[in-house]
Short mmCIF file of C-alpha atoms in Angstrom, two decimals:
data_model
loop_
_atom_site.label_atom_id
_atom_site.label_comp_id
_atom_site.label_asym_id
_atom_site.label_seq_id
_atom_site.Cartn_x
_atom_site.Cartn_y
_atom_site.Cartn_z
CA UNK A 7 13.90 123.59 75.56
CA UNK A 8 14.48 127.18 75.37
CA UNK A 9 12.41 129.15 77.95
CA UNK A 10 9.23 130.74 76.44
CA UNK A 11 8.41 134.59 76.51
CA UNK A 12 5.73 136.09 78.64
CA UNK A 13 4.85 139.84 79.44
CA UNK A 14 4.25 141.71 82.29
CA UNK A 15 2.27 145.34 81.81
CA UNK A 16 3.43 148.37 83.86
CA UNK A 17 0.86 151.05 84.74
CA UNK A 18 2.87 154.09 85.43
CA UNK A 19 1.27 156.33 87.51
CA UNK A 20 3.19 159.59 87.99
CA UNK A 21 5.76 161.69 85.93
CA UNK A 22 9.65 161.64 86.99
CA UNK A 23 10.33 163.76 90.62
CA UNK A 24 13.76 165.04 91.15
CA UNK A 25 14.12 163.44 94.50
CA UNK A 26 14.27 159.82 93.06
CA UNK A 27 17.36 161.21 91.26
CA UNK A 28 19.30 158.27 90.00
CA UNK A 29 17.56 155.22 90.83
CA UNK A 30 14.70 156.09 88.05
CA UNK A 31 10.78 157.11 87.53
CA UNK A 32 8.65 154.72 89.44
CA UNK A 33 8.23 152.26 86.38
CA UNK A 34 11.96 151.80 86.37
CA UNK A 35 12.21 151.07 89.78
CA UNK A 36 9.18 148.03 89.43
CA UNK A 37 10.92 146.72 86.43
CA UNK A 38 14.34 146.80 88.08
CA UNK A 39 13.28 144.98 91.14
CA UNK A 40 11.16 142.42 88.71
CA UNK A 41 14.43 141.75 86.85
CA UNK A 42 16.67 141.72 89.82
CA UNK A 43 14.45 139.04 91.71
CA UNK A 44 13.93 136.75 89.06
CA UNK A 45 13.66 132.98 90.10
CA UNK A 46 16.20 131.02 89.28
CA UNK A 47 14.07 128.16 88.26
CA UNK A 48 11.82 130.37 85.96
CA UNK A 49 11.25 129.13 82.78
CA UNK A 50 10.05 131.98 81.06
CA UNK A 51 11.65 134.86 79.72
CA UNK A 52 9.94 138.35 80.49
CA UNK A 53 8.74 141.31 78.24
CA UNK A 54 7.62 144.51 80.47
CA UNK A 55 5.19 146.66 78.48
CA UNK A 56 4.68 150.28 79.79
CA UNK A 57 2.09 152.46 79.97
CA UNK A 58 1.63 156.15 80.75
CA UNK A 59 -1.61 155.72 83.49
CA UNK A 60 -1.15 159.05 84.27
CA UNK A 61 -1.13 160.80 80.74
CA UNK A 62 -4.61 158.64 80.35
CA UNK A 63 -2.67 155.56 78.26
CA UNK A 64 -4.43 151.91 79.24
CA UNK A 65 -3.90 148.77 77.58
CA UNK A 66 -6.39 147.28 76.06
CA UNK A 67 -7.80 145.01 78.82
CA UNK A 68 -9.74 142.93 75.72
CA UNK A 69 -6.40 142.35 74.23
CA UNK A 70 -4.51 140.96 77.56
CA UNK A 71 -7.47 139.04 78.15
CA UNK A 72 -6.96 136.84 74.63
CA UNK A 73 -3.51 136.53 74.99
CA UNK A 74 -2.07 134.38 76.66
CA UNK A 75 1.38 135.60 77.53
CA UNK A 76 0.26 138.41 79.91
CA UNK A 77 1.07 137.15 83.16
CA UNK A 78 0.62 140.43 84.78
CA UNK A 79 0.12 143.60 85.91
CA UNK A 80 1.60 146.16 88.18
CA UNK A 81 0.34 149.45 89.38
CA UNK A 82 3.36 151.62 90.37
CA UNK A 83 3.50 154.40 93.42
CA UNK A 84 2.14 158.14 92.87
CA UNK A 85 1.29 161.40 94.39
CA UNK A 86 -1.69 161.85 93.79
CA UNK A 87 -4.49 160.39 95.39
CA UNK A 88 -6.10 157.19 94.78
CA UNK A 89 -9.77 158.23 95.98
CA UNK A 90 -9.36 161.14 93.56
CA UNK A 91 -13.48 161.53 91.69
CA UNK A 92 -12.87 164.30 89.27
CA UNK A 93 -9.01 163.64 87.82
CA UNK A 94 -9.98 161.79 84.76
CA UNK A 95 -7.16 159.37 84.36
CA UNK A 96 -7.61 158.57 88.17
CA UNK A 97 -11.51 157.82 87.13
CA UNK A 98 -10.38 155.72 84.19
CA UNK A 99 -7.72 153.69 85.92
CA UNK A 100 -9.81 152.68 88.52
CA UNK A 101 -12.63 151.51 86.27
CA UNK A 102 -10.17 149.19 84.32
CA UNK A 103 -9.20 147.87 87.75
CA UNK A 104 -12.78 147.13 88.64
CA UNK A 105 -12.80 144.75 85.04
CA UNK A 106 -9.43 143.23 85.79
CA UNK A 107 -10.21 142.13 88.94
CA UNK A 108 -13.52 140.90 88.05
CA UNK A 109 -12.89 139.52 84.72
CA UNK A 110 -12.59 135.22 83.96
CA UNK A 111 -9.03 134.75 83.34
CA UNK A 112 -7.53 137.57 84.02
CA UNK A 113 -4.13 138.03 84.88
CA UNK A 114 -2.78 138.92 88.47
CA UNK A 115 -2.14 142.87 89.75
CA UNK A 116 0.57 143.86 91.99
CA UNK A 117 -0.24 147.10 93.58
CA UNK A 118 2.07 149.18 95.07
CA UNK A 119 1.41 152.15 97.17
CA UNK A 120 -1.19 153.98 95.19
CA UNK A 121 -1.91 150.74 93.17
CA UNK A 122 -2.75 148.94 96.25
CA UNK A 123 -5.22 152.38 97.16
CA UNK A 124 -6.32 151.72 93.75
CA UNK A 125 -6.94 148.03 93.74
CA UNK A 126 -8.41 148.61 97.30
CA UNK A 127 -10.99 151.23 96.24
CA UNK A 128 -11.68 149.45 92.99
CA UNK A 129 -13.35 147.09 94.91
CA UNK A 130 -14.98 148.58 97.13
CA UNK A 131 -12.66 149.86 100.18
CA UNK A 132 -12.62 152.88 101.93
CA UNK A 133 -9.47 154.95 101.15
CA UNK A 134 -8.36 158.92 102.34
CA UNK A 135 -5.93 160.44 104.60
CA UNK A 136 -4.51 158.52 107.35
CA UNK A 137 -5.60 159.80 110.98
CA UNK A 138 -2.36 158.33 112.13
CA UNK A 139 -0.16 160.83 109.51
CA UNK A 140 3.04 160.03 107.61
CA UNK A 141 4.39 156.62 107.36
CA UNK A 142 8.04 156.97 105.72
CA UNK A 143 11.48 155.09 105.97
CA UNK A 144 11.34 151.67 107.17
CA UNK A 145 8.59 150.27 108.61
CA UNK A 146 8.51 146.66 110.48
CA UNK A 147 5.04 145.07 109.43
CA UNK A 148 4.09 142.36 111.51
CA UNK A 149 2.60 139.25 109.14
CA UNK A 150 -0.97 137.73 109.70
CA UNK A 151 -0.82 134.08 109.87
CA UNK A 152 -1.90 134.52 105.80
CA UNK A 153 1.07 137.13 105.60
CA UNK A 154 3.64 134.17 107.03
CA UNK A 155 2.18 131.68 104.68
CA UNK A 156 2.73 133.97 101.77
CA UNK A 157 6.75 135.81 102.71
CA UNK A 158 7.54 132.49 104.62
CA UNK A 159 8.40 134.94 107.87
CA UNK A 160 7.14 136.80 111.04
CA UNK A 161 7.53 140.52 109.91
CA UNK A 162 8.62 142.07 106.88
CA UNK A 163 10.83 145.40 106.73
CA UNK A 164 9.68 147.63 104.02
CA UNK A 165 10.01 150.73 102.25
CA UNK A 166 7.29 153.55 103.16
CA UNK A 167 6.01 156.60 101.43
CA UNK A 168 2.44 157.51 102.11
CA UNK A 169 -0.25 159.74 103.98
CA UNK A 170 -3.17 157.72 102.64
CA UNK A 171 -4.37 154.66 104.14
CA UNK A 172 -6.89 151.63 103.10
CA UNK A 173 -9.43 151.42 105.45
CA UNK A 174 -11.48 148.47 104.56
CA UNK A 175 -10.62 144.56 103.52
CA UNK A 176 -12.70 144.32 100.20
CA UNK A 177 -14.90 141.19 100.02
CA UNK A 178 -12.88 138.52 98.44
CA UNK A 179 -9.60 139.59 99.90
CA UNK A 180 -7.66 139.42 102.64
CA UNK A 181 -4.99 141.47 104.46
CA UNK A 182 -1.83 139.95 104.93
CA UNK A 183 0.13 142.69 107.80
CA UNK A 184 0.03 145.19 109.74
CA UNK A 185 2.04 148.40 110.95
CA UNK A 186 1.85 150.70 113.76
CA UNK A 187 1.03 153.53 111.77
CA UNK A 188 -1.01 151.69 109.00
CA UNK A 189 -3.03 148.45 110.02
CA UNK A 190 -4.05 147.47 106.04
CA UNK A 191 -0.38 146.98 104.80
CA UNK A 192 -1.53 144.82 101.39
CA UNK A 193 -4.31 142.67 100.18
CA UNK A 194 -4.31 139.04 98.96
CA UNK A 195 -6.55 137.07 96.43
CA UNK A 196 -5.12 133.73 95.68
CA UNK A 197 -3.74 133.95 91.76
CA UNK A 198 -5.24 137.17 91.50
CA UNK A 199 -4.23 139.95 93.48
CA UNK A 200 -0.95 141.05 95.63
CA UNK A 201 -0.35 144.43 97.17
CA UNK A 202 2.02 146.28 98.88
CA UNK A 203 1.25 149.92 100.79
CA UNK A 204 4.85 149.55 101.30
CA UNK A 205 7.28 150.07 98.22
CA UNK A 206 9.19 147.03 98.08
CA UNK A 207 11.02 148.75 94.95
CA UNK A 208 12.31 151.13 97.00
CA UNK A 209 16.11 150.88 98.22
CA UNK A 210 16.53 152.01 101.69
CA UNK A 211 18.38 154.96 100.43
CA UNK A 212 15.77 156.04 97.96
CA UNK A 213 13.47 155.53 101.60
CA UNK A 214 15.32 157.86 102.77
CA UNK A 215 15.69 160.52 100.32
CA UNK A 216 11.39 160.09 100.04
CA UNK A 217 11.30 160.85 103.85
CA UNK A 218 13.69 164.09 103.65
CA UNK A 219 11.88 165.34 100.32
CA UNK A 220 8.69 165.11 102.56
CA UNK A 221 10.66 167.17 105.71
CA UNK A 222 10.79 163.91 107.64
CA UNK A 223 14.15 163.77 108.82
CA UNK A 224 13.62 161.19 111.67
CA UNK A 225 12.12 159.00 109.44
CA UNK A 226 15.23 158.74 107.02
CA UNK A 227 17.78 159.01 110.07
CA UNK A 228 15.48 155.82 111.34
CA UNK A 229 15.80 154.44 107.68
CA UNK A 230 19.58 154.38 107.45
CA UNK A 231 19.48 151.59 110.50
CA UNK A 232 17.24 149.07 109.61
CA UNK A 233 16.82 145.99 107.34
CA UNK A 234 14.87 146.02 103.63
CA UNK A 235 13.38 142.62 102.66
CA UNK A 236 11.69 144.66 99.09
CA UNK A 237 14.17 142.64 97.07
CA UNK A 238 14.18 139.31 99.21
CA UNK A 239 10.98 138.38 100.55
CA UNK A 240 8.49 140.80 99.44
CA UNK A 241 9.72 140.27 95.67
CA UNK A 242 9.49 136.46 96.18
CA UNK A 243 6.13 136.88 97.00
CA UNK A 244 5.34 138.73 93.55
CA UNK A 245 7.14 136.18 92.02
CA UNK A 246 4.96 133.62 93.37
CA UNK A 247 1.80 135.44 92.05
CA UNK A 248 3.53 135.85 88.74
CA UNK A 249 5.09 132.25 88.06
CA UNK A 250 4.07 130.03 90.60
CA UNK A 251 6.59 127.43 91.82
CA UNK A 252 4.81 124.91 90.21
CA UNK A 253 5.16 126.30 86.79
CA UNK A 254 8.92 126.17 87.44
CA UNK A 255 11.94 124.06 86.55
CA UNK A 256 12.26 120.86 88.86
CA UNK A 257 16.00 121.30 90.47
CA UNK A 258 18.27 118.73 89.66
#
């Protein structure tokens, strides 16, 4: 039986930077590491539908919410800042957050970076600068025992561009790691929510290049040394939100 087609929306939430140079905006790089991660037991096709967050386009949340092919929806990295009360698309991205999340039915969000500030204050969370400053390169977050249920390890290496930090573990979630520098690292609703403050989308080399664009040289020099598990574990765990095993082909 030929595999059936579902759709995944992509908020994008910034405008190209010259410093990602070839590896793509920010909604290239999600879709890339979607497609590149795939299961190999899926038995769906996928559709990514894109939308311009931060020139103020939304999708219809009514619409998603009557069809059934949405499986998803990912909030990429950005700039700007997530606790933001007077940009208007901020405002308005936020409150269609706060209905996803809340809403019967609804399909899953992956946040990333600013999507997981996003998701975070959405529902509640404290979110600003982080006292502890720049976290950039490669960071080693250490798993809660919820964090090695869901990446199947101790510690995950991932990508990091941020100065803003999550302060708070909204009611109904959980968080699944920890850094040094950052000790909210991503959130957790069972077959609802999954976010990174990491970018798992992030090559290490595009880690780097973030780190020297910010005038963090250690930080990439520290990048070029370690291990990336974006596009091994981290991505398996999206995948897992997004087509659960069960949904998938028994092996043969």
């Amino acid at each position: 039986m030929a595999n059936t087609m579902r759709k995944i929306v992509i908020l994008h939430t910034d405008h190209p930077a010259e410093w990602t140079g070839p590896y793509g905006t920010f909604d290239e790089l999600a879709i890339k590491l979607l497609q590149d991660t795939k299961p190999a037991d899926s038995t769906h096709e996928y559709g990514y539908e894109v939308y311009d967050a931060y020139g103020g386009a939304l999708p219809s949340l009514d619409y998603i919410l009557s069809h059934e092919d949405y499986c998803g929806v990912l909030i990429t990295g950005s700039r700007y800042d997530s606790f933001d009360t007077e940009t208007r698309w901020i405002v308005e991205l936020r409150k269609f957050v706060r209905r996803l999340l809340t809403a019967t039915a609804a399909p899953p969000l992956v946040g990333i970076c600013f999507g997981h500030q996003i998701a975070a204050h959405a529902l509640g969370a404290r979110v600003g600068r982080n006292p502890l400053g720049f976290e950039g390169g490669v960071s080693r977050v250490t798993l809660t025992a919820l964090g090695r249920s869901l990446f199947h390890r101790e510690s995950l290496d991932l990508s990091m561009l941020h100065t803003d930090a999550v302060f708070d573990t909204p009611q109904g979630t959980a968080n699944w790691g920890a850094s040094p520098l950052c000790a909210i690292q991503g959130l957790y609703t069972p077959g609802r929510l999954l976010t990174f403050q990491g970018h798992p989308e992030f090559p290490t080399e595009l880690a780097q290049r973030g780190c020297e664009h910010k005038g963090h040289v250690t930080g990439a020099a520290a990048a070029s040394s370690a291990g990336n598990d974006g596009f091994g574990a981290a991505a398996d765990g999206i995948w897992a939100l997004l087509e659960p095993p069960a949904e998938r082909k028994i092996s043969q």
